Coordinates of C-alpha atoms in Angstrom, one line a residue:
M1 CA -0.2 0.1 0.4
K2 CA 1.0 3.3 -1.0
K3 CA 1.7 5.9 2.0
E4 CA 0.1 8.6 -0.1
S5 CA -3.1 6.4 -0.1
I6 CA -3.6 6.2 3.8
N7 CA -2.1 9.5 5.1
R8 CA -5.0 10.8 7.6
R9 CA -4.5 14.2 4.8
T10 CA -5.5 12.7 1.8
F11 CA -8.7 10.6 4.3
L12 CA -9.4 14.3 4.8
K13 CA -9.4 15.8 1.7
S14 CA -11.1 12.8 0.5
T15 CA -14.7 13.2 2.4
A16 CA -16.0 16.0 0.2
M17 CA -16.3 18.3 2.3
A18 CA -13.8 20.8 2.4
G19 CA -15.6 24.0 0.9
A20 CA -17.8 24.0 4.4
L21 CA -15.0 23.2 6.6
G22 CA -14.4 27.1 7.5
A23 CA -18.8 28.1 7.9
M24 CA -18.5 25.5 10.7
G25 CA -18.2 26.8 14.4
T26 CA -18.2 24.7 17.8
G27 CA -20.5 27.9 19.2
S28 CA -20.3 31.2 21.5
A29 CA -16.9 31.9 23.0
A30 CA -18.2 31.8 25.9
V31 CA -17.1 28.1 27.4
F32 CA -13.6 29.1 26.4
T33 CA -11.8 30.4 29.0
S34 CA -7.7 31.9 28.6
C35 CA -5.8 32.0 31.9
N36 CA -3.5 34.8 31.9
G37 CA -4.8 37.5 30.1
A38 CA -3.4 37.1 26.7
G39 CA -4.8 33.5 26.1
A40 CA -3.8 30.1 24.1
G41 CA -5.8 31.9 21.0
A42 CA -3.2 34.7 21.1
A43 CA -1.7 36.5 17.8
A44 CA 2.2 35.2 19.4
N45 CA 1.0 31.4 18.7
V46 CA 2.3 30.2 15.2
P47 CA -0.7 28.4 13.8
L48 CA -0.2 24.3 13.2
K49 CA -2.9 24.7 10.8
E50 CA -4.4 27.6 9.0
P51 CA -8.7 28.2 10.6
G52 CA -11.1 26.7 8.0
T53 CA -8.1 23.8 6.4
Y54 CA -9.4 21.2 9.2
Y55 CA -12.7 20.0 10.1
I56 CA -14.9 21.6 13.3
P57 CA -18.3 20.4 13.6
N58 CA -21.3 22.3 14.4
L59 CA -22.7 21.3 17.8
V60 CA -26.1 22.3 18.5
D61 CA -28.1 21.9 20.9
L62 CA -31.0 19.5 18.3
A63 CA -30.4 18.6 14.5
T64 CA -32.5 20.8 12.6
D65 CA -36.2 20.1 11.0
G66 CA -36.4 18.0 8.1
K67 CA -37.0 14.9 5.9
E68 CA -38.3 12.2 8.2
L69 CA -35.4 10.0 8.4
K70 CA -36.2 6.0 9.9
A71 CA -34.3 3.6 11.1
G72 CA -32.5 0.7 11.7
V73 CA -30.3 -0.9 14.8
I74 CA -28.0 -3.5 13.9
G75 CA -26.9 -5.1 16.7
C76 CA -29.0 -4.6 20.3
G77 CA -27.2 -5.5 23.3
G78 CA -26.2 -1.8 25.7
R79 CA -24.1 0.2 22.9
G80 CA -26.9 -0.3 20.6
S81 CA -29.9 0.6 22.5
G82 CA -28.1 3.1 23.5
A83 CA -27.0 4.6 20.8
A84 CA -31.1 4.5 19.3
I85 CA -31.7 6.6 22.4
N86 CA -29.2 8.9 21.2
F87 CA -30.7 9.1 17.8
L88 CA -34.3 9.9 19.1
N89 CA -33.0 12.8 21.4
A90 CA -30.9 14.0 18.4
A91 CA -34.2 15.7 16.5
N92 CA -37.3 15.9 15.5
G93 CA -38.3 13.8 13.0
V94 CA -36.9 10.8 13.3
T95 CA -37.7 7.4 13.9
I96 CA -37.4 3.7 14.8
T97 CA -38.8 1.1 13.1
A98 CA -36.6 -1.8 11.8
L99 CA -34.3 -3.9 13.9
G100 CA -31.7 -6.8 14.5
D101 CA -29.6 -9.2 17.0
T102 CA -27.9 -12.6 17.0
F103 CA -30.2 -13.2 19.5
K104 CA -34.3 -12.9 19.4
D105 CA -34.2 -11.9 23.4
R106 CA -31.6 -9.1 22.1
V107 CA -34.5 -7.5 19.9
D108 CA -37.5 -8.0 22.5
E109 CA -35.6 -5.7 25.9
L110 CA -34.7 -2.7 22.6
A111 CA -38.4 -3.2 20.9
A112 CA -39.8 -2.7 25.0
K113 CA -37.1 0.1 26.2
L114 CA -38.1 2.2 22.8
K115 CA -41.9 1.9 23.4
E116 CA -41.7 2.3 27.3
E117 CA -39.4 5.7 26.9
K118 CA -40.3 7.2 23.3
S119 CA -44.1 5.5 22.9
I120 CA -42.7 3.3 19.7
D121 CA -43.2 0.1 18.6
V122 CA -41.8 -1.7 16.3
P123 CA -44.1 -4.0 14.6
A124 CA -42.8 -8.0 15.4
D125 CA -42.6 -8.4 11.0
K126 CA -39.4 -6.3 11.7
R127 CA -37.7 -7.7 14.2
F128 CA -35.3 -9.7 12.6
T129 CA -32.7 -12.4 14.6
G130 CA -29.6 -13.9 13.2
L131 CA -26.6 -13.6 11.7
D132 CA -27.6 -12.7 8.6
A133 CA -30.2 -9.8 10.2
Y134 CA -28.9 -7.3 9.6
K135 CA -29.5 -7.8 5.6
Q136 CA -32.9 -7.6 7.0
V137 CA -33.1 -4.6 8.4
I138 CA -31.0 -3.0 5.3
D139 CA -34.0 -3.9 3.5
S140 CA -36.6 -3.2 5.2
G141 CA -37.1 0.4 3.5
V142 CA -35.1 2.1 6.4
D143 CA -33.5 5.7 5.5
I144 CA -29.8 5.1 7.6
V145 CA -28.0 2.4 9.9
I146 CA -27.3 2.7 13.3
V147 CA -24.3 -0.6 13.2
A148 CA -23.7 -1.4 17.0
T149 CA -22.9 -5.2 16.7
P150 CA -19.6 -6.3 18.1
P151 CA -16.6 -5.1 16.0
N152 CA -15.1 -8.0 14.3
F153 CA -19.4 -7.9 12.0
R154 CA -18.8 -4.2 11.1
P155 CA -16.6 -4.2 7.5
I156 CA -19.6 -6.7 6.0
H157 CA -22.5 -4.7 7.6
F158 CA -21.2 -1.8 6.7
Q159 CA -20.4 -2.9 3.2
Y160 CA -23.9 -4.3 3.1
A161 CA -25.3 -0.7 3.6
V162 CA -23.2 1.5 1.6
E163 CA -24.0 -0.9 -1.1
K164 CA -28.0 -0.5 -1.3
G165 CA -27.0 3.3 -0.5
K166 CA -27.3 3.5 3.6
H167 CA -26.0 6.5 5.6
A168 CA -24.5 4.2 8.4
F169 CA -23.8 5.4 12.0
L170 CA -20.5 2.9 13.1
E171 CA -19.7 2.3 16.4
K172 CA -16.1 2.4 17.2
P173 CA -14.2 0.3 16.5
L174 CA -14.3 -0.6 13.3
C175 CA -12.5 -3.5 12.4
V176 CA -10.1 -6.1 14.7
D177 CA -7.3 -7.2 12.3
P178 CA -6.2 -6.4 9.4
V179 CA -8.2 -7.4 7.0
G180 CA -11.0 -5.8 8.2
Y181 CA -9.4 -2.4 8.3
R182 CA -8.8 -3.0 4.4
S183 CA -11.8 -3.6 4.0
I184 CA -13.2 -0.5 6.2
I185 CA -11.3 2.1 3.4
A186 CA -12.5 0.8 0.4
T187 CA -16.1 0.3 1.6
A188 CA -15.7 4.6 2.9
R189 CA -14.9 5.6 -0.9
Q190 CA -17.5 3.8 -2.2
A191 CA -19.7 5.6 0.3
V192 CA -18.2 9.2 -0.5
T193 CA -19.3 8.5 -4.1
K194 CA -22.8 7.7 -3.4
N195 CA -22.4 11.0 -1.5
L196 CA -23.8 9.4 1.9
C197 CA -23.0 10.3 5.1
V198 CA -21.6 7.9 7.6
V199 CA -20.7 9.2 10.9
T200 CA -18.4 6.9 13.7
G201 CA -19.2 6.8 17.4
T202 CA -15.5 8.2 18.3
Q203 CA -17.1 10.2 20.8
R204 CA -14.6 12.7 21.3
H205 CA -14.4 13.9 18.5
H206 CA -18.7 15.5 18.6
Q207 CA -17.4 16.2 23.0
R208 CA -16.9 20.5 22.8
S209 CA -14.3 20.5 25.2
Y210 CA -12.2 18.1 22.7
V211 CA -12.9 20.5 19.7
A212 CA -12.1 23.4 21.6
S213 CA -8.9 21.8 23.1
Y214 CA -8.3 20.5 19.1
K215 CA -8.8 24.6 17.9
Q216 CA -6.3 25.6 21.1
I217 CA -3.9 23.4 19.8
M218 CA -3.8 23.9 16.1
N219 CA -3.7 27.7 16.5
G220 CA 0.1 26.9 18.4
A221 CA -0.9 27.2 21.9
I222 CA 1.9 24.6 22.4
G223 CA 4.0 24.7 19.8
E224 CA 5.3 21.8 17.8
I225 CA 4.4 18.4 19.2
T226 CA 6.9 16.8 20.2
G227 CA 5.4 14.3 23.1
G228 CA 3.1 12.4 24.5
T229 CA 1.0 9.6 26.8
M230 CA -2.3 8.0 26.0
Y231 CA -3.9 6.4 29.2
W232 CA -7.7 4.1 29.4
N233 CA -6.6 2.2 32.8
G234 CA -9.8 1.1 34.8
G235 CA -11.5 -1.6 36.2
M236 CA -11.9 -5.1 35.2
L237 CA -15.6 -5.1 32.3
W238 CA -18.7 -7.4 32.5
Y239 CA -18.3 -11.0 31.4
R240 CA -21.6 -13.9 30.6
E241 CA -19.9 -16.9 32.1
R242 CA -21.6 -20.0 29.9
Q243 CA -24.9 -21.4 30.0
S244 CA -26.6 -24.4 30.1
G245 CA -27.7 -25.0 25.9
W246 CA -25.0 -22.1 24.5
S247 CA -23.4 -23.3 22.0
D248 CA -19.1 -22.1 21.3
C249 CA -20.7 -19.2 19.4
E250 CA -23.4 -18.1 21.1
W251 CA -21.6 -18.1 23.8
M252 CA -18.8 -16.0 22.7
I253 CA -20.9 -13.9 20.9
R254 CA -22.6 -12.5 24.0
D255 CA -19.7 -12.4 25.9
W256 CA -17.8 -10.9 22.8
V257 CA -15.9 -7.9 24.8
N258 CA -13.9 -10.6 25.9
W259 CA -13.0 -12.5 22.9
T260 CA -10.4 -11.7 20.5
W261 CA -12.5 -12.3 16.7
L262 CA -15.3 -10.3 18.9
S263 CA -13.7 -6.9 19.9
G264 CA -10.1 -6.8 19.1
D265 CA -8.4 -7.2 22.2
H266 CA -9.2 -4.2 24.3
I267 CA -6.4 -2.0 23.6
V268 CA -8.7 -2.3 19.9
E269 CA -12.0 -1.5 21.6
Q270 CA -11.6 0.5 23.7
H271 CA -8.1 2.3 24.3
V272 CA -8.9 3.1 20.6
H273 CA -10.9 6.5 21.5
N274 CA -7.0 7.4 22.8
L275 CA -5.4 6.6 20.0
D276 CA -7.7 8.5 18.1
V277 CA -7.5 11.7 20.3
L278 CA -3.6 11.5 19.1
T279 CA -4.1 10.5 15.3
W280 CA -6.5 13.5 15.3
F281 CA -4.7 16.1 17.3
T282 CA -1.1 15.2 15.4
G283 CA -2.7 14.4 12.2
L284 CA -0.2 11.2 11.8
K285 CA -0.5 8.0 11.8
P286 CA 2.4 5.2 13.0
V287 CA 4.6 4.4 11.3
S288 CA 5.6 1.7 13.8
A289 CA 4.9 0.0 17.6
V290 CA 6.8 -1.8 19.9
G291 CA 4.7 -3.1 22.5
F292 CA 4.6 -5.3 25.2
G293 CA 1.2 -6.8 27.5
S294 CA -0.4 -9.8 29.4
R295 CA -3.1 -11.7 31.2
Q296 CA -3.1 -11.4 34.5
R297 CA -7.2 -12.0 35.9
R298 CA -9.3 -12.0 33.4
V299 CA -12.7 -14.4 34.4
T300 CA -13.5 -15.3 30.4
G301 CA -12.6 -14.9 26.4
D302 CA -8.9 -14.8 24.9
Q303 CA -8.0 -11.5 25.5
F304 CA -4.8 -9.6 28.0
D305 CA -5.3 -7.6 30.7
N306 CA -2.8 -5.0 29.8
F307 CA -0.8 -3.1 27.1
S308 CA 1.9 -0.6 27.6
V309 CA 2.9 0.6 23.4
D310 CA 5.6 3.1 22.4
F311 CA 3.9 4.5 19.0
E312 CA 6.5 6.1 16.9
M313 CA 4.7 8.5 14.5
E314 CA 5.7 9.4 10.4
N315 CA 7.5 12.2 11.8
G316 CA 9.8 10.3 14.3
I317 CA 8.1 11.9 18.0
H318 CA 7.5 8.6 19.9
I319 CA 4.1 8.5 22.1
H320 CA 3.3 6.3 25.1
S321 CA -0.1 4.4 25.4
M322 CA -0.9 2.6 28.7
C323 CA -4.3 0.5 28.9
R324 CA -5.4 -1.6 32.1
Q325 CA -8.0 -2.9 32.9
I326 CA -8.1 -4.6 36.1
A327 CA -10.0 -4.7 39.3
E328 CA -8.8 -2.4 42.3
T329 CA -5.9 -0.6 40.6
V330 CA -5.7 3.6 40.1
S331 CA -7.8 4.6 36.9
N332 CA -6.6 7.2 35.2
V333 CA -9.2 7.6 31.1
S334 CA -6.8 10.8 29.7
E335 CA -4.5 12.3 27.3
F336 CA -1.0 14.1 27.6
L337 CA 0.6 16.2 24.5
Q338 CA 3.4 18.1 24.8
G339 CA 4.6 20.4 22.7
T340 CA 7.2 23.3 22.3
K341 CA 5.8 26.0 24.0
G342 CA 3.5 24.1 26.6
S343 CA 1.6 21.5 27.0
W344 CA -2.3 20.0 27.2
S345 CA -4.0 17.7 29.2
T346 CA -7.2 16.0 30.0
N347 CA -6.6 14.3 33.7
N348 CA -8.5 16.8 35.1
G349 CA -10.5 19.1 33.4
H350 CA -9.3 20.5 29.7
V351 CA -6.0 22.7 30.6
I352 CA -3.5 23.7 28.5
K353 CA 0.3 25.1 30.4
D354 CA 3.2 27.6 29.2
L355 CA 6.7 25.0 30.1
K356 CA 6.9 26.3 34.1
G357 CA 3.7 24.9 34.7
N358 CA 1.3 28.6 33.9
V359 CA -2.8 27.3 32.8
I360 CA -2.5 29.3 30.2
W361 CA -5.9 28.0 28.6
Q362 CA -8.8 25.7 30.4
Y363 CA -12.3 24.5 29.2
D364 CA -15.3 26.0 30.8
S365 CA -17.3 23.7 31.2
E366 CA -19.6 25.2 33.6
A367 CA -20.3 28.0 31.4
E368 CA -21.2 25.0 28.5
K369 CA -24.1 23.8 30.7
A370 CA -25.3 28.0 30.7
E371 CA -25.0 27.2 26.7
Y372 CA -26.3 24.4 25.8
K373 CA -28.9 22.3 27.0
Q374 CA -27.5 19.2 24.6
T375 CA -23.9 18.7 26.2
D376 CA -23.9 14.1 25.8
P377 CA -21.6 13.5 23.2
Y378 CA -23.3 10.4 22.5
T379 CA -26.1 12.5 21.4
L380 CA -24.4 15.3 19.5
E381 CA -22.9 12.5 17.5
H382 CA -26.3 11.7 15.9
V383 CA -27.1 15.5 15.9
N384 CA -24.0 16.0 13.5
W385 CA -24.9 12.9 11.9
I386 CA -28.3 14.1 11.1
N387 CA -27.8 17.8 10.3
H388 CA -25.4 16.7 7.2
I389 CA -27.6 13.9 5.8
R390 CA -30.9 16.7 6.2
G391 CA -28.6 19.7 4.6
G392 CA -27.4 17.6 2.0
E393 CA -23.2 18.6 3.3
Q394 CA -21.0 15.1 3.5
I395 CA -19.6 13.7 5.8
E396 CA -16.8 10.4 5.8
Q397 CA -15.3 9.5 9.0
A398 CA -14.7 5.7 8.8
S399 CA -11.8 6.6 7.1
E400 CA -10.3 8.7 9.8
T401 CA -11.4 6.3 12.3
A402 CA -9.9 3.7 11.0
V403 CA -6.2 5.2 11.5
A404 CA -6.4 4.9 14.8
N405 CA -8.0 1.3 14.6
M406 CA -4.9 0.5 12.5
A407 CA -2.2 2.2 15.6
A408 CA -4.1 -0.3 18.1
I409 CA -4.2 -3.5 15.8
M410 CA -1.0 -2.6 15.6
G411 CA 0.4 -2.2 19.5
R412 CA -1.9 -5.5 19.8
Q413 CA -0.1 -7.2 18.1
S414 CA 2.9 -6.2 18.9
A415 CA 2.3 -7.2 22.7
Y416 CA 1.0 -10.4 21.3
T417 CA 4.5 -11.5 19.1
G418 CA 7.3 -9.8 21.7
Q419 CA 7.8 -7.3 17.7
K420 CA 8.6 -4.4 16.2
V421 CA 4.8 -4.3 14.5
T422 CA 5.4 -1.7 10.8
W423 CA 2.3 0.2 9.5
D424 CA 3.1 -0.8 6.4
E425 CA 3.2 -4.7 7.2
M426 CA 0.0 -4.6 9.0
T427 CA -2.2 -2.8 6.5
A428 CA -0.8 -5.5 3.8
S429 CA -0.9 -8.7 6.4
T430 CA -3.2 -10.9 5.6
L431 CA -4.5 -11.5 9.3
D432 CA -7.8 -12.0 9.5
L433 CA -9.5 -13.0 12.4
Y434 CA -12.9 -14.0 11.0
P435 CA -13.5 -17.3 11.8
K436 CA -14.2 -20.0 8.6
D437 CA -16.6 -22.2 10.7
I438 CA -18.9 -19.4 12.3
D439 CA -22.2 -20.7 13.9
L440 CA -24.7 -21.0 16.0
V441 CA -25.6 -24.2 16.2
K442 CA -22.4 -26.6 16.1
K443 CA -18.9 -26.3 17.7
M444 CA -16.7 -23.7 16.4
S445 CA -12.8 -23.9 16.5
I446 CA -11.2 -21.3 17.9
S447 CA -7.4 -21.6 16.8
G448 CA -5.5 -20.7 14.4
Y449 CA -7.2 -16.4 14.6
G450 CA -6.1 -16.7 10.6
T451 CA -3.5 -17.3 7.6
D452 CA -0.6 -15.3 8.5
K453 CA 2.0 -17.4 10.1
E454 CA 3.8 -14.0 11.5
F455 CA 0.7 -12.5 13.9
K456 CA -0.7 -16.0 14.2
L457 CA -1.4 -15.7 18.3
P458 CA 0.0 -17.6 21.2
D459 CA -0.9 -21.4 21.4
Y460 CA -1.8 -20.6 25.3
I461 CA -4.5 -17.4 24.1
H462 CA -7.6 -19.8 24.6
I463 CA -10.3 -20.6 26.5
P464 CA -8.7 -20.3 30.7
G465 CA -9.7 -21.2 33.5
K466 CA -10.9 -19.2 37.0
P467 CA -8.1 -16.4 38.0
Q468 CA -7.0 -15.3 40.6
G469 CA -7.9 -12.8 42.5
K470 CA -10.8 -11.0 43.5
Q471 CA -12.7 -9.4 40.5
T472 CA -15.8 -7.1 40.3
R473 CA -18.8 -7.7 37.8

């Protein structure tokens, strides 16, 4: 793959939104606070990018009224249910007319939730189940689709949605392996040619504090970026113990967040948020990754529960990435960037400091609450998506999100193998985690993890026994 074909700036240019960038804003400057009089955006700063050359979403409270939009939800679990409500809260004149999930109980649970909370009654003949439910939802007469299934299915579902001409909201992550990455990139290009609007669930892109911080940094507030650290250190996530009557496949899909072939491991499924901030703010992709990790206390699945990765970026700077899912350990979910003039951190609010440690800018969340009614970035994602659809302005975020997604995959593979992993070899890799014998009833092999021997998972990665130590569910 040629270098220029995967450059972030090329991705953004391909979205055909350049003409609209300069006209969009984030609202009143009242939500941005300067702490030294001069302000982080003072004229003395040398911009990293000129205003109007980068995308800033128009984060209003509610999408503009317009054409009625009928949505189908593919994946009715916790995140799919949440995204459905977020969508309905984002605009007037929108509804949900079809639901699909592998399992009937999930579909029925979301149908009941929609009826109780939003007075939307999805008829029985628009509730679809099974591994092919996504096709039935997309073919049911919907205008747009919300895709929130386990990530390994995302490339397949996105491809079919675009083939059928549907605008798509895609939850993160978008893929779990290089084969899925290339599929996402190809489908995103097709979406552009069809003038479809694609927004992804990297909600920091729709969180006003991050957008404001991004504008400050692009305006030169911390100077040239020289390094940084990205963290998602938290407790253990949920898991599902196998129940009597569950097949191999049913158990793994119900317990998907713990299985690498379904989630990509937590560095991909969860830490992608922080890595997305890295690639977004720097405008760079990693050229290599060297990492390590281990499995300490997981109850089910085949994943690690901690990773530490050193990323070398295109311009030679190094960024450290750290993520952990172990109960009763110190938590830190934040980002830090160091520049030639100062630093930016989200560890205690969004704060920019000069080289002496003086706060020169911070985001005023209280002012945001006073100015806006809607402050939930999960809802603002849908506000932005609907506004682009109704306004006829194309947006395509899948190819940009795929860069962060591939960074996470690189870190995972380096930790799994103990080897240095490069962007070029990973984007060309044949590694494919999608099982060749996926079946909801039959016994399913989970060994092999694709045909690329160089990145084959170690033999000890298998269904484990019970862990040691206390755990929280």
